[in-house]
Amino acid sequence: MSNASIGQVGGKPYVDKKNDRVKGFGDELQTSIDIIEATLRRALQSLNGESRFTMRVPVAHDMDLDRVREIRVNGGSVRVTCEAIVPINNDQVGAIAYFGGNRPERQTAYMTHVAEQACLNQAFAHEMREHTLPDVCVIECHAPGEGNWSDEDVEALVRIYEQAFSGYLVAFTHESVRGMLDGNLVAVVRHNGEIVSVVMAEIAELKTAGEVLRLAEISEVATSPQYHRRGFARMLYGVIVEHLRRAQIEVIFTEARANSVGIMVAARSAGLKPRGLLDQHCVISSEFTDVSQDTEHGSLFVFSL
């Protein structure tokens, strides 16, 4: 199964040309450190000049996650480490571990990392003010395939995304945004009928060790610039997470821009906790940031419930 943000679940790692990386999401349960290291070495054989390698794997519930965090595997000029761990409450699967590494030209400068960590700290020091939805606004939430989205809705979102991002891991076209709306859980704020803010969640299945785990990645978060600082993203995060909980989705996570305090505040407000940092993970950039980034590739903090 392939999704815009989650990517292909299962199968061999593949080349993601847009983001200059090899990306994988293994479906074989990893039961020892030796097995994880062997899995990563095999996957690294797919690397052929790309500047990043990234792979997620399910880890058995009885594994020592501190030892998983210590894994280091060399693949030429790419040194792969454990970048994040998302814990799971499951009898078979204890966590999903993110492994990644970049070539030297794509490694984030130390002072940029310091600034990004300061953004995370600021997000958790932020006083959580209560925001009220204006009377002229309404919130809608639609399950995949259930939203009756008009062409005007699609065009409004294309405009919002183009304003919000100067670069993104996928192109924002009428067709791509229509596909996102039809295929994802979507929550929006409408002002006098027009969409002004959006949060989506991609839902996928991970089949491993006789288990079927449903994953949901909260993504494609954007608000029209004239509606910033009204708490709309926070409200929509809460709506999305509540919907996913009611649907008993086992793994709920997001990958938030490391240089955006506001996005991380929204994730925190919905109860998500930071689990690690993906260094220059994909093409993502915006003029609306709290610190500058080194290249067109942005770093992301992983959060999960």
Backbone as a ProteinNet text record, in pm:
[ID]
protein_1_A
[PRIMARY]
MSNASIGQVGGKPYVDKKNDRVKGFGDELQTSIDIIEATLRRALQSLNGESRFTMRVPVAHDMDLDRVREIRVNGGSVRVTCEAIVPINNDQVGAIAYFGGNRPERQTAYMTHVAEQACLNQAFAHEMREHTLPDVCVIECHAPGEGNWSDEDVEALVRIYEQAFSGYLVAFTHESVRGMLDGNLVAVVRHNGEIVSVVMAEIAELKTAGEVLRLAEISEVATSPQYHRRGFARMLYGVIVEHLRRAQIEVIFTEARANSVGIMVAARSAGLKPRGLLDQHCVISSEFTDVSQDTEHGSLFVFSL
[TERTIARY]
85	0	88.1	54.8	136.4	53.5	114.9	48.9	147	95.3	182.8	287.3	247.2	341.8	396.7	309	354.8	443	405.6	480.7	431.1	507.2	470.6	501.7	401	419	442.9	556.4	593	668.9	724.4	801.1	941.1	1014.3	1152.5	1159.8	1267.4	1288.5	1292.6	1249	1238.6	1298.4	1331.3	1389.1	1277	1284	1191.4	1267.5	1254.5	1335.3	1305.7	1178.7	1141.2	1218.9	1239.7	1303.7	1447.3	1501.1	1640.3	1676.2	1597.8	1621.1	1576.6	1626	1571.6	1486	1363.6	1266.2	1208.6	1190.8	1132	1051.4	955.5	876.6	859.3	947.6	946.8	826.5	781.8	669.6	709.6	839.1	887.2	923.7	862.7	888.2	1034.7	1100.5	1241.8	1252.3	1321.4	1322.4	1458	1559.2	1690.6	1769.1	1872.2	1959.3	2027.9	2075.6	2143.1	2051.2	1924.9	1829.4	1804.5	1790.9	1770.9	1890.9	2010.5	2130.7	2140.1	2105.9	2108.5	2003.1	1885.2	1778.7	1824.2	1888.8	1935.4	2045.7	2136.1	2244.2	2188.5	2089.7	2027	1959.2	1886.4	1812.8	1907.5	2022	2118.5	2174.9	2161.4	2207.5	2126	2007.7	1924.4	1975.3	2065.4	2116.2	2215.5	2189.1	2274.1	2290.5	2356.7	2381.2	2281.7	2168.6	2071.6	2135.4	2088.6	2152.7	2094.2	1985.8	1927.6	1876.6	1889.4	1829.1	1738.2	1615.3	1523.3	1439.9	1425.8	1349.6	1285.8	1160.6	1090.9	1071.4	1083.5	1063.2	985.5	898.9	832.5	928.2	927.9	1019.7	939.4	986.7	915.6	900.6	791.3	756.9	857.1	932.7	1025.6	1167.7	1186.4	1320.1	1349.9	1476.5	1523.6	1536.6	1446.2	1445.9	1567.9	1627.5	1750.7	1861.9	1867	1967.1	1934.7	1806.6	1767.5	1815.1	1802.4	1846.2	1996.7	2072.6	2218.4	2268.3	2178.7	2220.3	2286.5	2399	2471	2510.3	2477.3	2513.2	2570.3	2686.5	2749.9	2714.8	2679.9	2653.3	2726.7	2857.2	2936.1	2945.9	2906.7	2913.3	2789.3	2697.1	2576.2	2588.2	2581	2584.5	2443	2385.1	2245.6	2237.2	2149.6	2124.8	1974.8	1939.7	1798.3	1758.6	1669.7	1632	1510.7	1423.4	1302.2	1244.4	1170.4	1099.2	958.1	860	719.3	672.7	647.6	605.2	461.9	435.7	303.6	263.9	140.3	89.3	24.9	108.3	61.1	134.1	66.8	127.8	247.9	249.3	357.7	455.4	400.6	482.4	497.4	622.9	647	669.9	710.4	741.9	763.6	758.3	807.5	932	1042.9	1169.8	1201.7	1239.3	1282.7	1435.3	1488	1632.1	1659.8	1765.8	1796	1939	1983.8	2116.8	2129.9	2214.6	2233.3	2379.5	2400.5	2535.1	2579.2	2709.3	2758.3	2694	2668.2	2612.7	2468.1	2404	2264.8	2252	2359.3	2354.2	2338.1	2246.5	2214.1	2327.4	2355.5	2459.3	2421.7	2523.3	2501.6	2413.6	2440.9	2365.4	2220.3	2195.5	2056.6	1984.5	2052.2	1993.4	1961.2	2052.3	2029.8	1904.9	1890.3	1774.1	1645.2	1651	1531.5	1492.1	1590.2	1560.2	1498.6	1545.6	1487.7	1341.9	1309.3	1169.5	1083.3	1135.1	1061.1	1041.2	1146.8	1135.9	1034.2	1034.8	940.2	797	777.1	642.1	587.9	675.6	630	629.8	691.1	682.7	566.1	507.3	401.2	277.7	225.5	101.9	-15.1	-92	-199.9	-324.4	-342.5	-461.2	-578.6	-695	-815.6	-857.6	-876.9	-924.1	-1071	-1146.2	-1288.1	-1311.6	-1387.1	-1417.8	-1514.6	-1481.3	-1573.4	-1708.8	-1812.5	-1948.2	-1961.2	-1880.4	-1890.5	-1813.7	-1751.4	-1671.9	-1736.6	-1714.9	-1759.4	-1645.6	-1645.6	-1550.2	-1623.2	-1563.5	-1614.9	-1507.2	-1549.1	-1455.6	-1519.4	-1447	-1501.4	-1404.5	-1458.1	-1379.1	-1341.1	-1239.9	-1200	-1317.6	-1332	-1436.5	-1573.9	-1588.5	-1721.2	-1744.8	-1642.3	-1659.9	-1711.6	-1809.1	-1863.3	-1789.6	-1664.1	-1577.6	-1603.9	-1626.3	-1651.3	-1519.4	-1525.6	-1406.6	-1356.2	-1449.4	-1409.3	-1330.9	-1370.7	-1295.7	-1153.5	-1142.1	-1010.5	-922.3	-976.1	-896.6	-858.2	-948.1	-914.8	-796.2	-794	-683.5	-553.7	-562.2	-441.7	-380.6	-464.7	-414.5	-351.6	-419.4	-367.7	-232.3	-221.3	-94.7	16.3	-16.3	85.5	131.3	40.4	78.8	159.1	121.5	183.5	323.9	346.7	473.9	539.5	669.1	746.6	803.8	811.4	852.5	784.7	751	681.8	716.6	697.7	737.5	653.6	535.6	455.2	412.7	376.1	327.7	180.7	142.5	2.6	-66.3	-144.3	-223.7	-368.7	-458.6	-599.5	-615.1	-544.4	-558.5	-500.8	-382.4	-321.3	-400.7	-450.7	-528	-662.8	-725.6	-849.4	-824.4	-710.9	-677.5	-659.1	-595.2	-579	-714.3	-802.6	-934.3	-1014.8	-1006.1	-1085.6	-1027.8	-894.7	-831.2	-798	-813.3	-771	-886.6	-865.2	-950.3	-916.9	-1018.3	-994.7	-1079.9	-1016.1	-1088.1	-1054.4	-1155.7	-1134.8	-1211.7	-1162.6	-1238.8	-1288.1	-1416.3	-1474	-1511.5	-1478	-1518.8	-1616.5	-1740.7	-1846.1	-1847.2	-1827.1	-1835.1	-1704.7	-1603	-1475.8	-1376.4	-1307.4	-1205.7	-1088.5	-1050.1	-937.8	-829.6	-858.3	-759.9	-790	-684.1	-702.8	-599.2	-642.6	-554.3	-605.7	-514.4	-553.1	-483.2	-532.8	-465.4	-469.6	-351.6	-341.7	-352.3	-430.5	-449.3	-398.2	-314.5	-257.7	-255.5	-232.2	-222.9	-81.4	-33.8	92.6	60.7	86.8	62.3	194.7	205.6	330.7	303.8	373.9	367.2	223.8	141.4	2.9	-87.7	-34	-111.8	-139	-250.5	-278.8	-290.5	-189.6	-189.7	-233	-326.3	-366.4	-287.4	-227.7	-145.3	-214.4	-201	-253.5	-147.6	-106.8	-13.3	-88.8	-85.6	-147.5	-53.9	-106.3	-19.5	-97.4	-27.7	-89.7	-162.7	-94.1	-150.4	-121	-223.9	-202.4	-320.5	-290.6	-392.6	-363.6	-467.5	-451.6	-383.5	-281.2	-202.5	-284.4	-393.3	-471.4	-548.3	-544.7	-613.7	-515.4	-387.3	-288.5	-316.8	-267	-270.9	-412.6	-502.5	-638.1	-665.3	-562.8	-577.6	-648.7	-665.8	-741.1	-671.8	-539.2	-467.8	-480.5	-472.9	-489.6	-627.3	-729.4	-865.6	-879.1	-824.4	-838.8	-756.7	-639	-561.4	-645.8	-710.4	-792.9	-907	-972.1	-1082.9	-1033.1	-920.8	-864.9	-826.2	-755.3	-710.6	-829.7	-931.9	-1051	-1118.7	-1127.7	-1187.1	-1105.2	-972.8	-886.5	-896.4	-907	-922.2	-1054	-1160.7	-1290.4	-1286.3	-1207.8	-1193.9	-1095.4	-1038.4	-944.9	-823	-771.5	-646.9	-532.3	-450.8	-350.1	-231.2	-190.7	-71	-107.5	-101.2	-133.1	-7.4	39.8	164.9	162.1	259.3	276.4	424.6	463.8	601.4	595.2	626.6	606.6	734.4	719.6	835.9	912.2	1042.6	1124.6	1146.5	1118	1138.9	1007.7	900.6	770.2	716.5	726.1	673.9	523.8	452	306.2	257.3	320.9	280.1	305	417.2	446.6	354.3	312.8	213	81.9	43.6	-79.2	-69.9	45.2	63.4	59.2	126.4	126.3	-14.4	-90.9	-225.1	-316.8	-288.3	-369.6	-319	-217.9	-168.8	-53	2	113.5	245.2	337.4	466.1	580.6	689.6	802.6	875.5	913.7	978.4	1113.8	1151.8	1279.7	1278.3	1393	1410.6	1460.6	1394.4	1435.1	1511.7	1640.5	1728.1	1708.2	1671.2	1649.9	1577.7	1462.1	1391.7	1334	1281.2	1213	1211.3	1167	1149.8	1031.3	1058.7	952.2	1011.5	953	1001.7	886.2	902.2	796.2	856.6	792.4	835.7	787.8	693.4	637.4	711.4	830.1	912.3	966.1	1012.3	1070.6	1222.3	1282	1426.1	1446.5	1556.7	1584.2	1635.8	1621	1674.8	1789.3	1872.4	1996.8	1975.9	1878.5	1856	1706.2	1667.7	1525.7	1466.4	1552.4	1505.7	1490.3	1371.8	1344.7	1352.6	1392.4	1394	1257.7	1221	1089	1101.9	1029.8	1017.1	901	926.9	821.8	750	616.8	532.4	436.9	398.9	294.4	221.8	105.1	32.7	103.3
-119.7	0	124	224	344.6	466.3	558	679.6	794.2	915.9	1029.5	1053.2	1051.3	1077.3	949	853	728	651.9	654.4	581.4	438.8	358.5	219.3	136.1	64.1	-22.2	-164.4	-223.1	-355.3	-347.3	-459.3	-461	-405.9	-394.8	-349.2	-196.7	-144.1	1.2	50.7	173	226.4	366.5	408.4	541.1	643.9	745.7	859	976.6	992.7	1091.2	1233.6	1265.3	1401.3	1447.3	1354.5	1388.7	1337.1	1287.7	1243.1	1147.8	1041.6	947.7	807.2	710.1	574.5	559.1	511.2	506.1	365.6	318.4	186.9	180.4	89.5	61.1	-90.3	-156.9	-302.6	-358.6	-477.3	-541.7	-670.9	-701.1	-819.2	-779.7	-846.9	-812.9	-839.6	-738.5	-748.1	-797.1	-909.6	-974.1	-971.2	-915.2	-904.1	-790.1	-746	-640.9	-688.6	-812.5	-866.7	-865.8	-901.1	-904.1	-762.8	-665.9	-527.1	-480.2	-505.7	-461.6	-527.4	-656	-725.1	-668	-636.8	-576.4	-442.9	-361.3	-230.2	-243.7	-338.4	-356.3	-397.5	-486.7	-525.9	-406.5	-329.1	-214.4	-108.9	-92.7	7.9	-22.9	-146.6	-181.7	-110.6	-59.1	15.8	157.5	203	340.5	353.1	447.3	462.8	611.3	682.3	824.2	916.5	863.2	947.9	1001.3	1118.1	1183.7	1143.5	1064.1	1019.4	876.2	804.6	672.3	679.1	627.5	625.9	499.3	433.9	309.5	293.2	246	213.4	62.6	8.6	-135.1	-158.7	-261.6	-299.8	-380.5	-351.4	-413.7	-495.5	-615.9	-705.2	-642.8	-678.8	-615.1	-645.4	-755.6	-792	-742.1	-658.9	-605.5	-485.2	-469.3	-356.5	-234.9	-138.5	-23.8	65.6	64.7	141.8	85.6	-45.7	-107.1	-78.8	-75.2	-40.9	100	191.7	330.2	340	243.4	247.8	190.9	138.7	74.8	176	136.6	215.3	121.9	158	77.5	170.7	139	221.3	170.5	265.2	233.1	331.2	312.3	409	539.9	649.6	781.2	811.2	715.2	731.6	645	708.1	635.4	633.9	516.2	502.1	484.9	563.5	554.5	544.6	513.8	514.7	659.2	713.7	854.6	875.1	775.6	790.5	652.8	643.4	520.3	557.4	497.3	516.8	392.1	401.9	283.9	243.2	111.9	57.2	-38.8	-32.2	-124.1	-243.1	-344	-459.8	-583.9	-698.9	-821.6	-866.9	-834.4	-877.4	-764.1	-648	-535.3	-433.7	-405.9	-311.8	-169.5	-153.3	-18.6	-21.7	96.2	116.7	203.6	152.7	224.7	288.7	415.3	490.2	485.8	445.1	450.8	542.7	620.3	711.8	760.4	808.1	866.4	946	1047.7	1137	1143.4	1171.1	1201.4	1334.6	1359.7	1479.8	1610	1623.2	1748.8	1771.9	1668.5	1682.5	1672	1682.2	1675.8	1816.1	1829.2	1960	2011.8	2140.8	2204.3	2200.2	2194.5	2182.1	2294.7	2418.9	2531.5	2530.6	2474.9	2460.6	2358.6	2247.9	2149.1	2212.8	2295.8	2363.1	2450.3	2524	2611.8	2530.9	2416.1	2331.7	2272.5	2231.4	2180.1	2290.1	2413.5	2526.2	2547.3	2525.8	2535.5	2431.2	2308.5	2202.8	2239	2287.3	2326.4	2438.5	2534	2645.2	2595.7	2497.4	2443.3	2381.2	2320	2255.1	2349.8	2466.7	2569.2	2664	2651.8	2742.8	2729.2	2843.6	2841.9	2813.4	2709.9	2666	2751.9	2852.9	2937.4	2870.4	2891.7	2836.7	2925.9	2865.8	2939.7	2905.5	3005.6	2987	3003.1	2912.2	2920.3	3035.8	3129.8	3241	3191.1	3270.1	3230.1	3207.4	3277.1	3263.8	3142.5	3066.6	2949.9	2820.8	2714.4	2580.8	2482.5	2373.7	2265.1	2146	2088.1	1965.1	1858	1733.2	1621.2	1507.5	1457.1	1353	1236	1115.7	994.4	979.7	897.7	879.1	840.5	914.5	884.3	936.4	1002.5	1045.8	1195.7	1271	1415.6	1450.8	1537.6	1583.4	1711.5	1695.5	1810.3	1870	1999.7	2068.4	2108.1	2146.7	2198.5	2324.9	2404.8	2526.9	2491.5	2383.2	2337.7	2298.6	2224.1	2179	2298.4	2393.5	2510.2	2594.9	2604.2	2678.5	2613.9	2480.6	2411.3	2422.1	2416.6	2437.1	2572.9	2677.2	2811.4	2813.5	2751.9	2751.2	2682	2566	2492.6	2569.9	2634.4	2711.9	2832.1	2889.1	2999.5	2949.1	2832	2780.2	2725.8	2666.4	2598.4	2652.9	2680.7	2715.1	2590.7	2481.5	2351.9	2242.6	2131.3	2023	1890.6	1780.9	1649.5	1600	1658.7	1629.4	1762.1	1758.7	1879.5	1900.8	2025.3	2057.7	2097.7	2005.9	2030.2	1999	2036.3	2003.5	1852.7	1774.9	1629.4	1571.6	1619.4	1562.8	1598.5	1722.4	1762.9	1691.7	1674.2	1596.1	1453.8	1395	1261.4	1257.1	1360.9	1368.2	1375.3	1460	1476.3	1347.3	1276.7	1155.2	1037	1037.1	919.9	929	1046.5	1066.1	1107	1090.3	1154.7	1303.1	1387.9	1531.3	1614.1	1708.8	1806.5	1946.3	2030	2165.5	2265.9	2388.8	2503.8	2580.5	2609.9	2694.8	2829.9	2935.7	3071.6	3118.8	3139.8	3175.5	3079.7	2952.4	2848.8	2813.9	2900.9	2875.8	2809.9	2707.1	2640.3	2735.6	2749.9	2837.3	2763.7	2641.8	2564.8	2416.8	2334.1	2191.4	2108.8	1993.2	1889.1	1756.7	1671.7	1540.8	1430.3	1308.8	1190.7	1080.5	1031.2	915.5	789.1	694.4	569.6	454.5	370.6	256.5	136.4	19.2	-103.8	-159.1	-206.6	-278.4	-420.8	-515.7	-657.1	-722	-766.8	-825.4	-924.9	-1037.9	-1139.9	-1180.4	-1190.8	-1231	-1122.2	-1002.8	-888.7	-792.7	-720.3	-611.6	-483.9	-398.6	-272.1	-160.4	-79.6	36.9	158.7	225.8	342.9	466.8	576.8	704.3	811.4	873.1	985.4	1115	1204.2	1335.7	1421.6	1476.6	1543.1	1650.2	1713.1	1813.6	1921.4	1971.7	2073.9	2212.2	2293.2	2428.2	2518.1	2646.2	2747.5	2867.9	2925.4	3046.5	3153.6	3222.8	3316	3419.4	3468	3570.7	3515.3	3381.8	3319.9	3256.5	3291.4	3240.5	3291.5	3217.3	3253.7	3258.7	3184.7	3174.7	3036.7	2952.2	2820.2	2718.4	2747.8	2655.2	2519.8	2519.4	2391.5	2309.5	2375.2	2304.1	2240.9	2316.7	2262.3	2140.1	2151.1	2042.3	1920.8	1941.6	1829.1	1751.6	1826	1761.2	1681.9	1738.4	1669.3	1541.6	1550.6	1434.9	1324.8	1360.9	1260.6	1193.8	1269.7	1210.8	1112.8	1148	1058.4	929.5	940.7	823	734.2	796	717.2	640.1	706.3	637.6	521.3	537.4	430.4	322.9	339.8	243.3	217.9	326	318.2	294.3	192.9	152.3	247.7	307	391.5	527.3	631.7	767.5	852.3	910.4	985.3	1100.8	1187.9	1296.4	1327.6	1387.4	1432.2	1582.8	1658	1803.3	1876.4	1986.2	2065.9	2111.9	2083.9	2112.3	2261.1	2343.9	2488.5	2565.1	2494.2	2558.4	2530.1	2628.4	2612.8	2587.8	2661.7	2650.8	2511.5	2445.9	2310.6	2214.4	2232.5	2143.5	2170.8	2294.5	2324.9	2253.1	2251.7	2182.6	2033.5	1972.8	1830.1	1805	1889.6	1875.1	1888.6	1984.1	2009.9	1889.2	1805	1685.4	1564.6	1584.4	1476.6	1397.7	1440.3	1368.1	1407.7	1311.9	1333	1316.7	1394.5	1382.9	1250.5	1190.5	1058.8	1057.6	1167.6	1170.5	1271.7	1284.4	1384.6	1318.1	1346.9	1298.3	1410.1	1388.3	1494.8	1518.2	1641.3	1679.4	1566.4	1533.5	1411.9	1420	1535.7	1547.3	1693.5	1715.5	1852.3	1914.1	2012.1	2085.7	2217.6	2327.6	2459.3	2558	2664.7	2764.2	2895.6	3005.7	3135.4	3154	3070.3	3082.6	2986.5	3027	2944.3	3028.7	2960.6	3029.8	3032.7	2939.3	2942.2	2897.8	2938.5	2900.9	2757.7	2694.8	2560.8	2567	2462.6	2466.6	2449.2	2366.8	2335.9	2328.8	2288.5	2269.4	2151.7	2065.1	1949.6	1989.5	1968.7	2008.4	1891.9	1922.3	1822.1	1817.6	1699.3	1677.5	1608.3	1659.6	1589.1	1490.7	1365.5	1264.2	1276.2	1281.5	1280.6	1161.8	1106.4	1003.5	1003.7	939.6	922.8	817.3
0	0	0	-82.9	-92.8	-55.5	22.6	68	52.2	31.4	0.1	108.3	235.9	344.1	405	436.1	495.9	398.1	271.6	170.7	157.4	86.2	62.2	185.7	236.3	352.7	303.9	342.9	295.4	164.5	123.2	-0.7	19.2	-90.8	-86	-76.1	-16.9	-20.3	-164.6	-186	-321.3	-327.3	-448.2	-469.4	-480.1	-397.1	-398.4	-459.6	-591.4	-663.3	-618.9	-596.4	-557.6	-434.6	-340.4	-213.9	-203	-315.9	-324.9	-210.8	-198.7	-89.2	-128.9	-54.5	-58.2	66.3	47.5	156.1	166.8	289.1	309.1	437.4	439.9	560.3	563.6	636.1	638.9	713.1	672.1	740	810.8	813.8	885.4	1027.6	1126.5	1266.2	1300.9	1355.8	1392.4	1536.9	1556	1687.6	1756.6	1693.2	1757.4	1694	1764.5	1711.5	1584.5	1584.7	1466.4	1344.8	1364.4	1253	1200.7	1290.5	1246.3	1164.6	1214.1	1142.1	1005.2	997.2	867.7	773.5	826.8	746.5	688.6	770.8	725.1	620.4	640	541.6	405.8	406.3	279.1	214	294.5	240.3	185.2	248.6	203.3	65	19.9	-114.2	-222.3	-184.9	-280	-301.3	-214.5	-221.2	-336.2	-426.6	-544.8	-577.5	-487.8	-510.2	-442.9	-394.1	-323.9	-194.9	-150.9	-36.6	97.9	97.3	224.3	213	324.9	341.8	463.1	451.1	564.2	559.6	674.9	679.8	816.6	815.9	939.2	947.7	1067.6	1087.5	1216.5	1218.5	1342.9	1430.4	1559.2	1654	1755	1785.9	1877.6	2015.9	2084	2211.4	2322.2	2310.9	2417.5	2392.8	2290.7	2264.4	2353.7	2387.7	2467.5	2375.1	2388.8	2297.7	2315.9	2434.6	2452.7	2364.7	2350.5	2262.1	2115.5	2082.4	1945.1	1911.8	2006.5	1984.3	1958.9	2003.6	1990.1	1857.8	1773.8	1648.7	1555.6	1497.5	1397.3	1283.5	1160.9	1044	938.2	886.5	783.8	644.9	557	417.6	328.6	313.6	238	313.4	249.5	314.2	397.8	405.6	486.7	611.5	727.8	855.1	911.3	917.7	958.6	1109.9	1171.4	1315	1339.2	1463.2	1501.7	1531	1448.1	1461.7	1552.1	1560.8	1642.3	1671.2	1781.2	1816.1	1859.8	1793.4	1828.6	1903.5	2034.7	2110.5	2076.3	2084.4	2053.7	2165.2	2208.8	2310.7	2240.8	2209.1	2134	2184.3	2183.2	2234.8	2152.9	2022.8	1935.4	1903.4	1869.2	1823.2	1935.8	1972.6	2080.9	2036	1909.2	1860.7	1710.6	1651.8	1515.9	1527.8	1476.3	1484.3	1350	1355	1236.7	1230.7	1118.1	1095.6	977.3	987.6	878.1	882.4	767.4	758.7	630.4	632.9	518.4	476.3	349.3	303.1	365.5	374.1	444	397	266.2	215.2	259.2	314.8	358	510	580.2	725.7	783.8	877.5	934.4	1023	1011.5	1092.3	1240.4	1325	1469.1	1523	1484.4	1539.1	1491.7	1373.4	1328.5	1415.4	1447.4	1538.9	1674	1723.7	1851.8	1844	1733.9	1716.5	1705.7	1636.8	1624.4	1759.8	1838	1971.9	2058.1	2040	2113.7	2074.6	1947	1902.7	1973	1982.3	2051.9	2198.4	2263.1	2403.7	2421.1	2327.9	2335.3	2319.6	2231.7	2211.3	2339.1	2418.9	2541.9	2661	2645.6	2749.6	2723.6	2604.2	2559.9	2649	2694.6	2772.6	2679.3	2710.5	2622.4	2646	2561.9	2570.8	2500.7	2553.3	2491.7	2375.3	2259.2	2142.7	2118.3	2078.5	2049.3	1900.4	1843.1	1700.7	1676.3	1588	1559.3	1509	1533.6	1493.9	1344.1	1264.2	1118.1	1066.3	1157.5	1117.6	1166.4	1091.4	1131.5	1104.9	1181.2	1160.3	1101	997.1	937.2	945.9	962.9	960.1	881.1	781.1	693.9	682.9	695.6	677.4	530.3	499.2	358.9	270.1	160.7	63.9	98.4	214.2	257.7	243.2	207.8	192.7	54.5	50.1	-78.8	-117.9	-162.9	-187.1	-324.5	-328.4	-455.1	-520.4	-647	-714.8	-646.3	-592	-520.4	-393.5	-325.1	-208	-247.2	-355.6	-401.2	-435.4	-510	-549.2	-428.3	-329.8	-208	-136.7	-132.1	-66.3	-145.3	-277.5	-358.7	-325.4	-315.7	-282.8	-143.5	-46.9	90.1	96.2	32.5	35.1	-35.8	-145.8	-217.8	-135.8	-55.5	32.5	152.3	203.5	325.5	301.6	183.3	157.1	31.2	41.4	-78.1	-143.3	-69.1	-121.3	-41.8	-108.3	-37.9	-103.5	-28.7	-78.2	-194.3	-216.1	-335.1	-397.4	-525.4	-593	-559.7	-536.8	-509.3	-639.2	-693.4	-813.1	-780.5	-871.8	-850.8	-832.2	-913.6	-909.1	-779.7	-738.5	-618	-492.8	-485.5	-368.4	-366.2	-481.1	-488.2	-436.7	-474.4	-426.1	-275.6	-218.8	-74	-4.1	-55.1	5.9	1.3	-111.2	-127.4	-50.5	-29.2	29.3	176.3	237.6	375.9	466.1	596.7	695.8	692.6	678.8	657	752.5	820.8	902.8	851.6	838.2	787.5	872	869.9	919.4	798.2	797.3	692.4	752.1	679.6	715.2	608.6	649.8	553.3	433.9	462.4	359.7	292	300.9	232.7	327.5	280	360.8	385.3	514.2	548.7	628.1	673.3	748.3	730.8	730.7	703.7	779.3	825.8	878.5	824.1	778	725.6	803.2	787.4	841.7	737.8	701.4	613.1	697.7	652.7	726.1	640.6	700.5	628.9	722.1	665.1	742.9	736.6	851.5	859.7	902.7	814.6	844	880	1006.5	1052.5	1164	1161	1266.8	1298.7	1195.3	1215.3	1268.4	1285.1	1333.4	1217.8	1228.3	1135.5	1217.9	1206.4	1278.8	1185.6	1231.5	1153.2	1200.3	1103.2	1129.8	1076.4	1146.6	1097.3	1115.8	1004.9	1010.8	985.9	1083.1	1068.8	984.5	876	778.4	702.8	604.5	517.7	599	702.1	790.8	732.9	715.1	660.5	694.1	711.3	736.5	648.2	591.1	511.8	597	545.1	626.7	702.4	644	714	834.1	851.2	965.5	1063.3	1051.7	1146	1287.2	1385.1	1527.4	1584.3	1524	1578.8	1637.9	1639.2	1699.2	1613	1483.1	1397.8	1385.5	1366.4	1353.5	1481.2	1596.3	1723.5	1732.7	1696.2	1700.7	1610.5	1488.8	1392.1	1432.5	1489.6	1543.3	1644.4	1735	1836.2	1776.2	1674.8	1607.4	1540.5	1469.9	1399.4	1498.1	1604.8	1701.9	1768.8	1803.6	1865.3	1770	1643.5	1543.4	1533	1529.2	1517.6	1641	1757.1	1879.8	1879.1	1838.3	1832.5	1734.5	1627.9	1528.6	1573.2	1692.4	1751.7	1661.9	1604.5	1528.6	1627.3	1601.9	1699.7	1707.8	1596.8	1595	1535.7	1617.2	1573.6	1590.1	1480	1486.3	1386.5	1399.2	1303.8	1293.1	1182	1161.8	1139.9	1246.7	1248.2	1211.3	1134.3	1096	1219.8	1220.6	1338.1	1360.6	1259	1274.7	1288.6	1326	1343.6	1483.5	1570.5	1706.4	1703	1617.4	1613.2	1579.5	1482	1445.1	1560.2	1629.8	1742.7	1861.3	1879.4	1982.8	1951	1823.4	1783.7	1813.5	1783.5	1813	1963.3	2038	2183.7	2240.3	2188.6	2241.5	2224.9	2124.4	2100.1	2178	2262.4	2346.6	2289.9	2175.8	2115.5	2182.8	2188.5	2254.2	2154.4	2171.2	2077.7	2094.8	1980	1981.4	1911.5	1846.1	1777.1	1664.5	1596.5	1490.5	1363.4	1250.9	1119.3	1050.5	1027.4	978	828.4	791.8	651	576.1	625.9	584.3	444	407	277.7	234.7	110.9	61.9	134.8	216.7	285.4	335	292.4	332.5	329.3	406.2	418.2	463.9	424.9	477.3	620.3	663.3	798.2	891	935.6	1022.8	1137.1	1240.2	1354.7	1348.4	1275.8	1248.7	1104.2	1044.4	906.2	900.2	782.7	763.3	663.4	662.8	585.9	436.3	395.9	254.7	229.1	108.9	78.5	154.8	207.1	283.9	430.1	484.8	621.7	718.4	842.1	948.2	1015.9	1065.9	1123.7	1259	1358.6	1485.7	1475.2	1512.6	1517	1651	1646.3	1765.3	1755.3	1870.4	1869	2002.3	2004.5	2129.7	2215.1
[MASK]
+++++++++++++++++++++++++++++++++++++++++++++++++++++++++++++++++++++++++++++++++++++++++++++++++++++++++++++++++++++++++++++++++++++++++++++++++++++++++++++++++++++++++++++++++++++++++++++++++++++++++++++++++++++++++++++++++++++++++++++++++++++++++++++++++++++++++++++++++++++++++++++++++++++++++++++++++

